[in-house]
mmCIF file of C-alpha atoms and ligand atoms in Angstrom:
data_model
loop_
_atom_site.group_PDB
_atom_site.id
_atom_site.type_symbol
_atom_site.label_atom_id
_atom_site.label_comp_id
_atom_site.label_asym_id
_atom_site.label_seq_id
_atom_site.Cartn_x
_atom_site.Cartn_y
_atom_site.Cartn_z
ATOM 1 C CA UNK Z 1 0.000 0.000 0.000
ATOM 2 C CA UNK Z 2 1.129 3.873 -0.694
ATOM 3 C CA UNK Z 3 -0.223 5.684 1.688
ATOM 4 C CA UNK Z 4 0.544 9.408 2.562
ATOM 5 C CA UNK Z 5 -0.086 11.087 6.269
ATOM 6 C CA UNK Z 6 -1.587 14.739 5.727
ATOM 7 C CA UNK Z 7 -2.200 16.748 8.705
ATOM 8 C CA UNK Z 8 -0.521 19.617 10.627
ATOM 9 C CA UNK Z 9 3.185 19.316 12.363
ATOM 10 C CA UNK Z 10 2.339 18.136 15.717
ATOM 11 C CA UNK Z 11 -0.696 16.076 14.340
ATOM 12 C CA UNK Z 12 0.917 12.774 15.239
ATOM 13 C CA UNK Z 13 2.100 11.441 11.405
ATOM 14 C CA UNK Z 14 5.522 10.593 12.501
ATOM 15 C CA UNK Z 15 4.594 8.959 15.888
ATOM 16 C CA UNK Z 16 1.209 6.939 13.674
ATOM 17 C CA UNK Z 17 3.468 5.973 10.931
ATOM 18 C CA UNK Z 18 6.298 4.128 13.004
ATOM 19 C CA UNK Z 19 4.130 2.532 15.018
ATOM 20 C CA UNK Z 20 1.632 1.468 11.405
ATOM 21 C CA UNK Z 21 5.078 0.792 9.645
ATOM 22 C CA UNK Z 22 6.247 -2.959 11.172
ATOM 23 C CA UNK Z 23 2.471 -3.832 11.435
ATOM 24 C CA UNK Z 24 1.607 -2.891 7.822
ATOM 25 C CA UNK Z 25 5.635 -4.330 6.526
ATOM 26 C CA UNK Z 26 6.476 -1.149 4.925
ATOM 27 C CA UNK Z 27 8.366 1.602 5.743
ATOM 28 C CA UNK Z 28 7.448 4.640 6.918
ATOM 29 C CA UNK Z 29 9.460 7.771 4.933
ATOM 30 C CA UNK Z 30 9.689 11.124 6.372
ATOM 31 C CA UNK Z 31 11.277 13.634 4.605
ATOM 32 C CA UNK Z 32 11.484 15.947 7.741
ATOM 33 C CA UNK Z 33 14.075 13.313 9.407
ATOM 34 C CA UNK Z 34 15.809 12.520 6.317
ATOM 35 C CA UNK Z 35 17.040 16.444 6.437
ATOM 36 C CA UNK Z 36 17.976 16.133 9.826
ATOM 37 C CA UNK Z 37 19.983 13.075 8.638
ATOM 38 C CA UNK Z 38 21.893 15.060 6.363
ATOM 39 C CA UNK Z 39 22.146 18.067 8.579
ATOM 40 C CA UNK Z 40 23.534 15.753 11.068
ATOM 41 C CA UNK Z 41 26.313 14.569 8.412
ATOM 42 C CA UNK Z 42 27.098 17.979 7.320
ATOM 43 C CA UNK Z 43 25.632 16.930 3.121
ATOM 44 C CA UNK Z 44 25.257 19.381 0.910
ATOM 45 C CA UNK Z 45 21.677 18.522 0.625
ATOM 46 C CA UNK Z 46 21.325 19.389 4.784
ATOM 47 C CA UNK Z 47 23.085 22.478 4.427
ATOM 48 C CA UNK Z 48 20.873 24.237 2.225
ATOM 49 C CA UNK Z 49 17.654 22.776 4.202
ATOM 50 C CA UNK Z 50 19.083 23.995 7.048
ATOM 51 C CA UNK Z 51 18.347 27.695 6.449
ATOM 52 C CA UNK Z 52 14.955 27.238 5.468
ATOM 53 C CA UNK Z 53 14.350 24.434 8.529
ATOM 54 C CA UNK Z 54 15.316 26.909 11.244
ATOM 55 C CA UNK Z 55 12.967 29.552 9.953
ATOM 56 C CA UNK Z 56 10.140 27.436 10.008
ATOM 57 C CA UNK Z 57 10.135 27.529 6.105
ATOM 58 C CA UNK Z 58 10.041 24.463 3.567
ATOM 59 C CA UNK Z 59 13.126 23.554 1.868
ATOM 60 C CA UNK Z 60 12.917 23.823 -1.882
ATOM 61 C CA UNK Z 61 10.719 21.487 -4.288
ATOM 62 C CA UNK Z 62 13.707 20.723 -6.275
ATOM 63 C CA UNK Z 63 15.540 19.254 -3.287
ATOM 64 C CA UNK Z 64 13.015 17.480 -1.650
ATOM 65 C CA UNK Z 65 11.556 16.097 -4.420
ATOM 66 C CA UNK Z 66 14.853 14.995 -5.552
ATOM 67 C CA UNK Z 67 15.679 13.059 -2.155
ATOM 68 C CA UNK Z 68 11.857 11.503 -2.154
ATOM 69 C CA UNK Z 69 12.692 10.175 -5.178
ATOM 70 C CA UNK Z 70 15.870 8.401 -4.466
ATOM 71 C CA UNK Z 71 14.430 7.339 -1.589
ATOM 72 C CA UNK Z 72 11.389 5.163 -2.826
ATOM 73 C CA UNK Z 73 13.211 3.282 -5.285
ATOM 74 C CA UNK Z 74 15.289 1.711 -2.833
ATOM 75 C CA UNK Z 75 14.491 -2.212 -2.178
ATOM 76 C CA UNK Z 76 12.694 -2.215 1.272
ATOM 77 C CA UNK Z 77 10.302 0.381 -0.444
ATOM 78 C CA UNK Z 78 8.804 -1.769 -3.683
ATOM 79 C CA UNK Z 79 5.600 -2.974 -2.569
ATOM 80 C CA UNK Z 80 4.896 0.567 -0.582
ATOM 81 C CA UNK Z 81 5.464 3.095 1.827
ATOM 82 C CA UNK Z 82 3.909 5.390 4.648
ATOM 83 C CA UNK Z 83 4.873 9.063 3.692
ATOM 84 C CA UNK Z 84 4.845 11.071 6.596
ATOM 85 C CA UNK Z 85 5.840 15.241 5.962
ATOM 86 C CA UNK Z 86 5.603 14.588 1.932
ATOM 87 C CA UNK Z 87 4.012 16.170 -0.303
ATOM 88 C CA UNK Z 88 3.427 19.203 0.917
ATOM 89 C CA UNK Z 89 3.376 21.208 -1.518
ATOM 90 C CA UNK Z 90 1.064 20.889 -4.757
ATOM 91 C CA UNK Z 91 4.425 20.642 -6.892
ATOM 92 C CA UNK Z 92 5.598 18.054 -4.900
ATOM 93 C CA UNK Z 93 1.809 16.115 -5.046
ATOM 94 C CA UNK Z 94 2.498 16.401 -8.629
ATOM 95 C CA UNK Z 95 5.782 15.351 -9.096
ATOM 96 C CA UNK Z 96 4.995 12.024 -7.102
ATOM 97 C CA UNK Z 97 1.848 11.552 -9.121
ATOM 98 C CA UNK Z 98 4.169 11.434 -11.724
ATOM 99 C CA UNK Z 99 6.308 8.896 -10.401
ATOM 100 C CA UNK Z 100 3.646 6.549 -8.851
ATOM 101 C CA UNK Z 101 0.069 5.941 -7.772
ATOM 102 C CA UNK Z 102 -1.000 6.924 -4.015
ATOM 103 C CA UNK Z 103 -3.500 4.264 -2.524
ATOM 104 C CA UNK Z 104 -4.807 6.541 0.291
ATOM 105 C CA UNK Z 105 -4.847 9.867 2.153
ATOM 106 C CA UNK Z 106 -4.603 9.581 5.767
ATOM 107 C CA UNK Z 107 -6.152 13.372 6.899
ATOM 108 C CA UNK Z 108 -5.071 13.826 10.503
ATOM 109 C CA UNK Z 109 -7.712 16.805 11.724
ATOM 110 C CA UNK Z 110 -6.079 18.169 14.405
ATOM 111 C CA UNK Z 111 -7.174 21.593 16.081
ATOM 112 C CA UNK Z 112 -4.969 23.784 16.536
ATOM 113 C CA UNK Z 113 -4.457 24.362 20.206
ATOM 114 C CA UNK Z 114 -3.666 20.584 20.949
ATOM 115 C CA UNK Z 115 -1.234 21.181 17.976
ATOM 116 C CA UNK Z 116 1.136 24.091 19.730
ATOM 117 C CA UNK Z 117 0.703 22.288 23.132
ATOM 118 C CA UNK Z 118 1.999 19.153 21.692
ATOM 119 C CA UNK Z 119 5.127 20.641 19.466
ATOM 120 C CA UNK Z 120 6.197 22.693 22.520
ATOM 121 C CA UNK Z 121 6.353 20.069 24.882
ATOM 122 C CA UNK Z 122 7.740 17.629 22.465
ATOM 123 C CA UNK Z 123 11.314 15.643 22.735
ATOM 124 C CA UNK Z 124 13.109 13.426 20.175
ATOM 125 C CA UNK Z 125 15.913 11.090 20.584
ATOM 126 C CA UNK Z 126 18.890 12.253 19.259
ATOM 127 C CA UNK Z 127 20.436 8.376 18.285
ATOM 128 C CA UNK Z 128 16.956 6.749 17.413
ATOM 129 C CA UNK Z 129 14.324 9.592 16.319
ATOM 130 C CA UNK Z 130 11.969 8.190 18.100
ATOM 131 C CA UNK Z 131 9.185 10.912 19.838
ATOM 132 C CA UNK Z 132 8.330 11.528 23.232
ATOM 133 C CA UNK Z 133 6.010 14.311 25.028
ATOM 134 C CA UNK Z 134 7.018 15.717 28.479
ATOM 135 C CA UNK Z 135 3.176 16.235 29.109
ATOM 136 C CA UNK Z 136 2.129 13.465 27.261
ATOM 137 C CA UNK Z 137 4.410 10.453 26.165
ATOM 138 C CA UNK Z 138 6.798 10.522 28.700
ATOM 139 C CA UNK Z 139 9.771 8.771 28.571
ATOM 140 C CA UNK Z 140 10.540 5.981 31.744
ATOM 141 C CA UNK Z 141 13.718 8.129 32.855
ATOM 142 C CA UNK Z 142 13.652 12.130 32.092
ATOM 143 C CA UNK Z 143 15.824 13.102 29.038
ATOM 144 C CA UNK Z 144 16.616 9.258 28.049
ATOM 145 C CA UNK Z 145 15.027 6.976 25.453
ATOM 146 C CA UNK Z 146 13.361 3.599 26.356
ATOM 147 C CA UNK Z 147 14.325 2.066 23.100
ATOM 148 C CA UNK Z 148 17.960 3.000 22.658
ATOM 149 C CA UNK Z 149 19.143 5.157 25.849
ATOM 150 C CA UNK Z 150 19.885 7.931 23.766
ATOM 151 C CA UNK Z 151 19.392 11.677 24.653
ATOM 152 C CA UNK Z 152 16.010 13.125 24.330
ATOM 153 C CA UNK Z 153 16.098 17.098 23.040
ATOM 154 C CA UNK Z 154 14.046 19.638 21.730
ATOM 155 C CA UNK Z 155 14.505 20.442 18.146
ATOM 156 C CA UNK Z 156 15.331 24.013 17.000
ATOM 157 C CA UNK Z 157 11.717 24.377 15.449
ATOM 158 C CA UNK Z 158 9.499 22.685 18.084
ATOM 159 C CA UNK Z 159 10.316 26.504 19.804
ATOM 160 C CA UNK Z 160 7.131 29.334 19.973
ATOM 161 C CA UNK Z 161 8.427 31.484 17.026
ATOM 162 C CA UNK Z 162 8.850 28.367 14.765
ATOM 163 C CA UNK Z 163 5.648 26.920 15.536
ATOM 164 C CA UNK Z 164 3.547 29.487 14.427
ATOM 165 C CA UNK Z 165 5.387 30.551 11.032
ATOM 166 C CA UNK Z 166 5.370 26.647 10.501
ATOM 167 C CA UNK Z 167 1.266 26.558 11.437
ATOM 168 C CA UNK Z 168 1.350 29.334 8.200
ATOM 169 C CA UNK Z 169 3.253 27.776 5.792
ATOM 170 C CA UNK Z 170 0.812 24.551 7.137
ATOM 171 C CA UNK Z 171 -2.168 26.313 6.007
ATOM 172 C CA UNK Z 172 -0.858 28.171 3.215
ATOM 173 C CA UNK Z 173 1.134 25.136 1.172
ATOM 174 C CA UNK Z 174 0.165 21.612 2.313
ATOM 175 C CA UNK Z 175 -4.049 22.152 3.615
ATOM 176 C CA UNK Z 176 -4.705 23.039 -0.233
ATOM 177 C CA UNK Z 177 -3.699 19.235 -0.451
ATOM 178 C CA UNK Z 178 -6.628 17.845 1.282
ATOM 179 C CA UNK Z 179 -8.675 19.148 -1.573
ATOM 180 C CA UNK Z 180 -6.132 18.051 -4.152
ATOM 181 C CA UNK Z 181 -6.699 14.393 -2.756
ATOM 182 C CA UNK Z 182 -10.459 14.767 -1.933
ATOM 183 C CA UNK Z 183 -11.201 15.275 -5.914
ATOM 184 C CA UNK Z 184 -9.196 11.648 -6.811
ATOM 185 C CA UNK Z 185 -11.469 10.052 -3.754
ATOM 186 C CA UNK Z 186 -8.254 9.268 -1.601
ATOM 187 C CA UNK Z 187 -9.062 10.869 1.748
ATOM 188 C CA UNK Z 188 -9.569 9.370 4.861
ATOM 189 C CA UNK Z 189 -10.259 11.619 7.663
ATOM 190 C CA UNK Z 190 -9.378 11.168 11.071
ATOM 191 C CA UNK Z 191 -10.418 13.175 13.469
ATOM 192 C CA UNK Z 192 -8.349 13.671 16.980
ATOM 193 C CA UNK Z 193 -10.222 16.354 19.444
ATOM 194 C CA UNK Z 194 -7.815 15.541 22.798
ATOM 195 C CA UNK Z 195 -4.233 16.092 23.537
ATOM 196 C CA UNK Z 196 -3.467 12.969 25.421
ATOM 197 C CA UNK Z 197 -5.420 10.596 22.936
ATOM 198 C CA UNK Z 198 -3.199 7.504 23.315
ATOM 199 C CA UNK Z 199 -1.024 6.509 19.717
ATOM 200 C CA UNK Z 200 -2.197 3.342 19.734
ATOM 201 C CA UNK Z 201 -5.463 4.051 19.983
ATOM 202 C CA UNK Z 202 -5.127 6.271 16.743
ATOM 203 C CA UNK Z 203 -2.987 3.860 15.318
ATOM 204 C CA UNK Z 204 -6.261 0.962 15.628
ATOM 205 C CA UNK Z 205 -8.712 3.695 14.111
ATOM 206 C CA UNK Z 206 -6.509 4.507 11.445
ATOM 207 C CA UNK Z 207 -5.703 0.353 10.380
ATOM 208 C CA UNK Z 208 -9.133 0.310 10.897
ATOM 209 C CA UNK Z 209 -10.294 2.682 8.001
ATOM 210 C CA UNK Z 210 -7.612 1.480 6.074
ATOM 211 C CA UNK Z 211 -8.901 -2.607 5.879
ATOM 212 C CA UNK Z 212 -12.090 -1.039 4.957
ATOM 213 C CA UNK Z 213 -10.994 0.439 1.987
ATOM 214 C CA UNK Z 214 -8.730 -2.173 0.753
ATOM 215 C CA UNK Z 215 -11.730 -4.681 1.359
HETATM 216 P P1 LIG Q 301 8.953 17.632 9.785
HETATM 217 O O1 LIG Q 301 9.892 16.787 10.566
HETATM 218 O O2 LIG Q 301 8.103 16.855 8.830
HETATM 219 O O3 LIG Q 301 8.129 18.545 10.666
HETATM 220 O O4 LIG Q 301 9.845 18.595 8.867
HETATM 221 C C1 LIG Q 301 10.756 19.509 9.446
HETATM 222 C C2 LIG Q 301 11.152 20.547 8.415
HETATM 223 O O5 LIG Q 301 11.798 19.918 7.306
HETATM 224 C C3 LIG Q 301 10.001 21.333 7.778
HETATM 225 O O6 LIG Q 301 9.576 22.419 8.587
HETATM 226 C C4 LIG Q 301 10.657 21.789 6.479
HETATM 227 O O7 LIG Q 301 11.557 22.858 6.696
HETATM 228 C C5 LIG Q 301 11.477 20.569 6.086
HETATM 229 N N1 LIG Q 301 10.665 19.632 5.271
HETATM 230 C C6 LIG Q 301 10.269 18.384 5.607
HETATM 231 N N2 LIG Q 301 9.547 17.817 4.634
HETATM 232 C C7 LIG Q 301 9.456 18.744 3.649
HETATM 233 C C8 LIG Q 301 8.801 18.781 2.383
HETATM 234 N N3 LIG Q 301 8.081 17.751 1.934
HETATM 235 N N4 LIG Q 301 8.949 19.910 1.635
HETATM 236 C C9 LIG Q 301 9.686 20.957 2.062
HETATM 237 N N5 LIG Q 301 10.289 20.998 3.261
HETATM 238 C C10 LIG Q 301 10.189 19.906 4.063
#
């Protein structure tokens, strides 16, 4: 199945799709961690997302489409993938399009007050990417990952300013998606009202919606 995640930062696609990713036997893509990859390892690719990460902005179509690309033609990838972060843009809906057909549209409706509350209090591992909430998802030991022991941290753009320029260039660029997807009949909405709804609940509804269509 090719499935995309659509929905707001701080709407949960990241934490959904690794956790739907082993039980569905496909990986889960984001194109959000793939820049901090190469940020991390100093690429040329990570050094011009930086600029546009930090201010909350998206890093060129070119680029991103470019490393999406590469990306899905790799092995583990051929009989589909959970995007999570991509498209968001209608260039970049096009350009995959283009490349291959999208099964479904997982719409994560998430207001936004639960949205700011959740990207300011939330903490990634720095070895493992795996996310945590301080409110919410805590980890067992403060500051230290179950799964790998690794150092939890706030990223750059999880911070006030960031949050609500990315919340803009949300609405502005990606929500004109939903649209884009409702006219080819590929969205699924799902709906999440509380802060604290438990992943794996979300996780159920969403597999849920997802054997019904493929049925
Ligand atoms: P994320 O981890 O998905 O919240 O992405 C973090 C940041 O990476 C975004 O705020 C953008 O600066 C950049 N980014 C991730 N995915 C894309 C994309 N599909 N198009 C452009 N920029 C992206």
């Amino acid at each position: 199945m090719k499935l995309i995640m659509l929905g707001p930062p701080g709407s949960g696609k990241g934490t959904y799709a690794s956790r739907m990713s082993p039980q569905m036997g496909i990986p889960a893509i984001s194109t959000g961690e793939m820049f901090r990859e190469n940020i991390k390892n100093g690429t040329p690719t990570g050094k011009i997302a930086k600029a546009y990460m930090d201010k909350g902005e998206l890093a060129p179509d070119e680029l991103t489409i470019k490393m999406l690309k590469e990306r899905i033609a790799q092995a583990d990838a051929k009989n589909g993938f959970i995007l999570d972060g991509f498209p968001r843009t209608i260039p970049q809906a096009d350009a995959l399009g283009k490349i291959t057909k999208t099964d479904a549209v997982v719409n994560l409706v998430v207001p936004d007050g639960i949205v700011i509350a959740r990207l300011s209090s939330r903490r990634q591992c720095r070895k493992c990417s795996k996310i945590y909430n301080v409110l919410f998802l805590k980890p067992r030991a403060e500051g230290v990952c179950d799964v790998c022991g690794g150092e939890l941290y706030q990223r750059d753009d999880d911070k006030p300013a960031t949050i609500k320029e990315r919340l803009e260039v949300y609405r502005k660029n990606t929500q004109p998606l939903i649209n884009y997807y409702k006219k080819q009949n590929l969205v699924i909405d799902i709906p999440c009202n509380s802060v604290d709804v438990p992943p794996e609940l979300m996780v159920e509804k969403i597999m849920k919606e997802l054997k019904r269509i493929k049925a």
